[in-house]
Coordinates of C-alpha atoms in Angstrom, one line a residue:
M1 CA 108.3 102.2 122.2
E2 CA 105.2 100.0 121.8
T3 CA 104.1 97.8 118.9
R4 CA 100.9 99.8 118.8
Q5 CA 102.9 102.9 118.2
L6 CA 104.8 101.3 115.4
R7 CA 101.6 100.1 113.7
H8 CA 100.2 103.7 114.0
F9 CA 103.5 105.1 112.5
L10 CA 103.4 102.6 109.6
A11 CA 99.8 103.4 108.8
V12 CA 100.4 107.1 108.5
A13 CA 103.6 106.5 106.4
D14 CA 101.8 104.2 104.0
V15 CA 98.7 106.4 103.3
G16 CA 100.3 109.8 103.7
T17 CA 97.7 111.4 105.9
F18 CA 96.6 111.2 109.5
T19 CA 92.9 111.2 108.5
A20 CA 93.1 108.2 106.2
A21 CA 95.4 106.3 108.6
A22 CA 93.0 106.9 111.5
E23 CA 90.1 105.5 109.4
Q24 CA 92.2 102.5 108.4
L25 CA 93.1 101.8 112.1
R26 CA 89.6 102.6 113.3
I27 CA 90.8 105.0 115.9
S28 CA 90.2 108.8 116.4
Q29 CA 92.6 111.2 114.6
P30 CA 93.5 113.0 117.8
G31 CA 94.4 109.6 119.4
L32 CA 96.6 108.7 116.4
S33 CA 98.3 112.1 116.5
S34 CA 99.0 111.8 120.2
S35 CA 100.4 108.3 119.7
I36 CA 102.8 109.6 117.0
R37 CA 103.8 112.6 119.1
I38 CA 104.7 110.4 122.1
L39 CA 106.7 108.1 119.8
E40 CA 108.6 111.2 118.4
H41 CA 109.3 112.3 121.9
Q42 CA 110.6 108.9 122.9
L43 CA 112.9 108.9 119.9
G44 CA 114.0 112.5 120.2
A45 CA 113.2 113.1 116.5
E46 CA 110.4 114.2 114.3
L47 CA 109.1 111.4 112.1
F48 CA 106.9 113.4 109.8
V49 CA 106.8 116.8 108.1
R50 CA 103.2 117.8 108.6
S51 CA 101.4 120.1 106.2
R52 CA 97.7 120.9 105.9
R53 CA 97.2 118.1 103.3
R54 CA 100.0 115.6 103.8
A55 CA 102.4 113.9 106.3
E56 CA 105.8 113.2 104.6
L57 CA 108.5 111.1 106.3
T58 CA 111.6 112.9 107.6
D59 CA 115.0 111.3 107.3
A60 CA 114.5 109.8 110.7
G61 CA 111.1 108.5 109.7
R62 CA 112.6 106.8 106.7
E63 CA 115.1 105.1 109.0
L64 CA 112.4 103.9 111.3
Y65 CA 110.1 102.6 108.5
A66 CA 112.1 99.6 107.4
G67 CA 113.1 98.8 111.0
A68 CA 109.5 98.9 112.2
R69 CA 108.5 96.5 109.5
R70 CA 111.2 94.1 110.4
A71 CA 110.6 94.4 114.2
L72 CA 106.8 93.6 113.9
A73 CA 107.5 90.7 111.6
T74 CA 110.1 89.3 114.0
L75 CA 107.8 89.6 117.0
E76 CA 105.0 87.9 115.3
A77 CA 107.2 85.1 114.0
V78 CA 108.4 84.5 117.6
E79 CA 104.8 84.4 118.8
T80 CA 104.0 81.9 116.1
Q81 CA 107.0 79.7 117.1
I82 CA 106.0 79.7 120.8
R83 CA 102.3 78.8 120.0
G84 CA 103.3 76.0 117.7
G85 CA 104.1 72.6 119.0
P86 CA 106.3 69.7 117.9
G87 CA 105.1 66.5 116.4
V88 CA 102.4 67.8 114.1
T89 CA 101.9 66.8 110.5
K90 CA 102.6 69.7 108.2
S91 CA 100.9 70.7 105.0
T92 CA 101.8 73.6 102.7
L93 CA 99.7 76.6 101.5
Y94 CA 101.1 78.1 98.2
V95 CA 100.7 81.8 98.0
G96 CA 101.9 84.3 95.4
S97 CA 102.7 88.0 95.6
I98 CA 104.1 90.7 93.4
P99 CA 107.5 92.2 94.6
S100 CA 107.7 94.1 97.9
F101 CA 104.7 91.9 99.1
A102 CA 102.3 94.2 97.2
G103 CA 102.9 97.0 99.8
L104 CA 100.9 95.0 102.3
D105 CA 102.2 93.9 105.7
L106 CA 102.1 90.4 104.3
A107 CA 104.7 89.1 106.7
A108 CA 102.4 89.9 109.6
L109 CA 99.4 88.4 107.8
I110 CA 101.3 85.1 107.2
S111 CA 102.5 85.2 110.8
R112 CA 98.9 85.5 112.1
F113 CA 97.8 82.7 109.8
T114 CA 100.6 80.3 110.9
A115 CA 99.9 81.1 114.6
Q116 CA 96.3 80.0 114.0
N117 CA 97.3 77.1 111.9
P118 CA 100.5 75.6 113.4
D119 CA 100.3 72.5 111.1
V120 CA 100.5 74.5 107.9
D121 CA 103.6 75.9 106.3
V122 CA 103.4 78.7 103.7
A123 CA 105.4 78.9 100.5
V124 CA 105.4 82.3 98.9
T125 CA 106.2 82.8 95.2
V126 CA 107.1 86.3 94.2
G127 CA 106.5 87.2 90.6
M128 CA 104.8 89.5 88.1
P129 CA 100.9 89.5 87.9
L130 CA 100.5 87.7 84.6
Q131 CA 102.6 84.8 85.8
L132 CA 100.8 84.7 89.2
F133 CA 97.4 84.6 87.4
A134 CA 98.7 81.7 85.2
D135 CA 99.9 79.9 88.4
L136 CA 96.4 80.3 89.9
V137 CA 94.7 78.9 86.9
D138 CA 97.2 75.9 86.7
N139 CA 96.6 75.2 90.5
R140 CA 100.2 76.0 91.4
L141 CA 98.9 78.7 93.8
E142 CA 95.7 79.1 95.9
L143 CA 96.0 82.8 96.5
A144 CA 98.0 85.7 95.1
F145 CA 98.4 89.4 96.2
V146 CA 98.6 91.6 93.1
T147 CA 97.8 95.1 91.9
M148 CA 94.4 95.6 90.3
P149 CA 94.8 95.9 86.5
L150 CA 92.7 98.2 84.5
E151 CA 91.3 95.2 82.6
P152 CA 91.0 92.2 85.0
P153 CA 91.5 88.8 83.5
H154 CA 88.3 86.7 83.1
N155 CA 89.7 83.5 84.7
V156 CA 90.5 84.9 88.1
K157 CA 88.6 86.6 90.8
L158 CA 90.0 89.9 92.2
T159 CA 89.0 91.3 95.6
P160 CA 90.3 94.8 96.4
L161 CA 92.1 95.1 99.7
A162 CA 93.5 98.6 99.9
T163 CA 94.1 101.6 97.7
Y164 CA 97.1 103.9 98.1
P165 CA 98.1 107.2 96.4
M166 CA 100.7 107.3 93.7
V167 CA 103.4 110.0 94.1
L168 CA 106.0 111.7 92.0
A169 CA 109.6 110.5 92.7
C170 CA 112.3 113.0 91.6
P171 CA 116.0 113.6 92.4
L172 CA 116.6 115.6 95.5
G173 CA 117.8 118.7 93.6
H174 CA 115.0 118.7 91.1
R175 CA 112.9 121.8 90.6
L176 CA 109.8 120.0 91.9
A177 CA 111.4 118.3 94.9
G178 CA 110.2 120.9 97.4
R179 CA 106.7 121.3 96.2
D180 CA 103.7 120.5 98.5
S181 CA 102.0 118.9 95.4
V182 CA 102.2 118.9 91.7
E183 CA 99.7 118.8 88.8
L184 CA 100.2 116.6 85.7
R185 CA 100.5 119.6 83.4
A186 CA 103.7 120.6 85.2
L187 CA 105.3 117.4 84.1
A188 CA 104.7 117.8 80.3
D189 CA 108.3 118.5 79.5
E190 CA 109.9 116.0 81.9
T191 CA 111.6 112.7 81.1
F192 CA 110.4 109.6 82.9
V193 CA 111.5 106.2 84.0
D194 CA 108.6 103.7 84.6
F195 CA 107.5 100.1 84.9
D196 CA 106.9 97.8 82.0
P197 CA 103.6 98.7 80.1
A198 CA 102.2 95.3 81.2
L199 CA 102.1 96.3 84.8
A200 CA 99.1 97.9 86.4
A201 CA 101.0 100.8 88.0
R202 CA 102.3 101.8 84.5
Q203 CA 98.8 101.4 83.0
V204 CA 97.3 103.7 85.6
T205 CA 99.9 106.4 84.9
D206 CA 99.6 106.1 81.1
H207 CA 95.8 106.3 81.3
A208 CA 96.0 109.5 83.4
F209 CA 98.4 111.2 81.0
V210 CA 96.3 110.1 77.9
T211 CA 93.1 111.3 79.6
A212 CA 94.7 114.7 80.4
R213 CA 96.1 114.9 76.8
I214 CA 99.7 115.4 78.1
P215 CA 102.5 113.7 76.1
R216 CA 105.1 111.7 78.1
N217 CA 108.6 110.6 77.3
V218 CA 109.5 107.3 79.1
R219 CA 113.3 106.8 78.6
V220 CA 114.0 103.7 80.7
T221 CA 111.7 100.9 82.0
C222 CA 112.3 98.6 85.0
N223 CA 110.1 96.1 86.8
E224 CA 111.6 96.4 90.3
I225 CA 110.7 99.4 92.5
G226 CA 114.1 99.7 94.2
S227 CA 116.0 99.7 90.9
L228 CA 113.5 102.1 89.3
L229 CA 114.0 104.6 92.1
E230 CA 117.8 104.2 91.9
L231 CA 117.4 105.4 88.3
V232 CA 115.5 108.4 89.5
A233 CA 118.1 109.2 92.1
H234 CA 120.8 109.2 89.4
G235 CA 118.8 111.7 87.3
L236 CA 117.6 109.5 84.5
G237 CA 114.1 110.7 84.9
L238 CA 111.1 111.1 87.1
A239 CA 108.8 108.3 88.2
I240 CA 105.2 108.0 89.3
V241 CA 105.1 105.2 91.9
P242 CA 102.9 103.7 94.7
R243 CA 103.7 105.6 97.9
P244 CA 104.1 102.6 100.3
L245 CA 106.6 100.9 97.9
A246 CA 108.6 104.1 97.4
I247 CA 109.1 104.9 101.1
A248 CA 110.0 101.3 101.8
T249 CA 113.0 101.5 99.5
R250 CA 114.9 104.2 101.4
V251 CA 116.5 105.5 98.2
P252 CA 117.5 109.2 98.6
I253 CA 114.8 110.8 96.5
A254 CA 112.0 113.4 97.0
L255 CA 108.4 112.2 97.0
V256 CA 105.8 114.8 95.9
P257 CA 102.0 114.3 96.1
I258 CA 100.2 114.5 92.8
D259 CA 96.9 116.4 92.3
N260 CA 95.1 113.7 90.4
A261 CA 92.5 111.5 92.0
S262 CA 92.8 108.8 89.3
L263 CA 96.5 108.1 90.2
V264 CA 96.0 105.4 92.8
W265 CA 97.3 101.9 93.3
T266 CA 95.0 99.2 94.4
V267 CA 96.1 96.0 96.0
A268 CA 93.9 92.9 95.5
A269 CA 93.7 89.3 96.5
A270 CA 93.4 87.0 93.5
T271 CA 91.8 83.6 93.6
R272 CA 90.3 81.1 91.1
P273 CA 86.7 82.1 90.5
N274 CA 85.1 78.6 90.8
G275 CA 88.0 76.4 91.8
T276 CA 88.1 74.5 95.1
V277 CA 90.5 75.5 97.8
S278 CA 92.0 73.6 100.7
D279 CA 91.0 74.1 104.3
A280 CA 94.2 76.1 104.7
G281 CA 93.4 78.2 101.7
Q282 CA 90.0 79.0 103.1
G283 CA 91.6 79.8 106.5
M284 CA 93.9 82.3 104.8
W285 CA 91.1 83.8 102.8
N286 CA 89.0 84.3 105.9
L287 CA 91.9 86.1 107.6
I288 CA 92.3 88.3 104.5
A289 CA 88.6 89.1 104.3
G290 CA 88.5 90.0 108.0
N291 CA 91.4 92.4 107.6
A292 CA 90.5 94.0 104.3
K293 CA 90.0 97.7 105.0
P294 CA 90.1 99.6 101.7
V295 CA 91.9 102.9 102.1
S296 CA 91.2 106.0 100.0
A297 CA 93.9 108.0 98.5
G298 CA 92.9 111.2 100.2

C-alpha cells in the first residue's frame, strides 16, 4: 500500500465520483481507477460500490477512510520533525477552522507548511464561522478555514477552495436508504435533524427547499456533524450534510446522493481584506493558493 494510493482513495471518497476525483488530482480517470483496483486487490476487499453516477464507500472503505487520514498525517508529521532542526527561534501562526477541519486535509497542509517553515509553530482554533470571522477582525487569527455563507460578511475576504456535494443521511432501515439518488420532492413528508440556522450548510439546505416550495420539518438541531449523524442513526430524522464530513464520522447510516445541483458545500479560506499579515501568514497563504483546486459536485 502506497501513500499515492491512499491519496487517490481519499479523493474519490470525498467527492463521490472517479471523474471529479481524477480532475482534482490532475490524473487520468483510467489511471485513478487502476490505482484503486490495485489497492482493493492488496487489501482483499472492495472499497467502493460503483454505479454509473456515483462511487459509494463499502463498510471496508469506511474503515479505511479514517485510518488513511491518520496515516498520511502521521507520515507528514514525521517528515516535518526530521527536516526541522534544534536551536531555532520559534514564532506562532494562528489559524482558525470550523469543526472537522472544514473537510479539508488540513493536517497535511499544516504539515507541509511546518516542513517548509521549521521556525514557525501553528496554533489552530476550532470554532463556528461567526466567531472565527470576529477573531480575524480582532487580529486573533490570520487565516481561517470556513464554509462559504450565502451572504459573506463585508469585513473579511473569502477565497473558495473546494466544493463538495451534500448528501441525504438516513437510518439504515429507512425506505430511501437503498436508493441510487433521491429528489427533494420525495422528502416532503420526512422529519429532519439539521445544523443551527446560522451555519452555511443549514442555509444552503433551507434555500433549496424554499426555492422548490417544499415544506420541511426540522425536529432537532445540532452544531457538530458526528452528533448530528448519531441522531439520524437513532431515527430522530433525516439530515442533509456535506459528503466528506459524513463519511469521516463512520456513524452507521446510509448516504444517498441528492438530485439538486444547488445543494453543495463550499470550503473557503477567510482573511482580513486589507490587514497586514506576518511572513508566516503569507507563507501559509501561498501554500493554500497553490493547492486550491475547486471541485465540482458532479
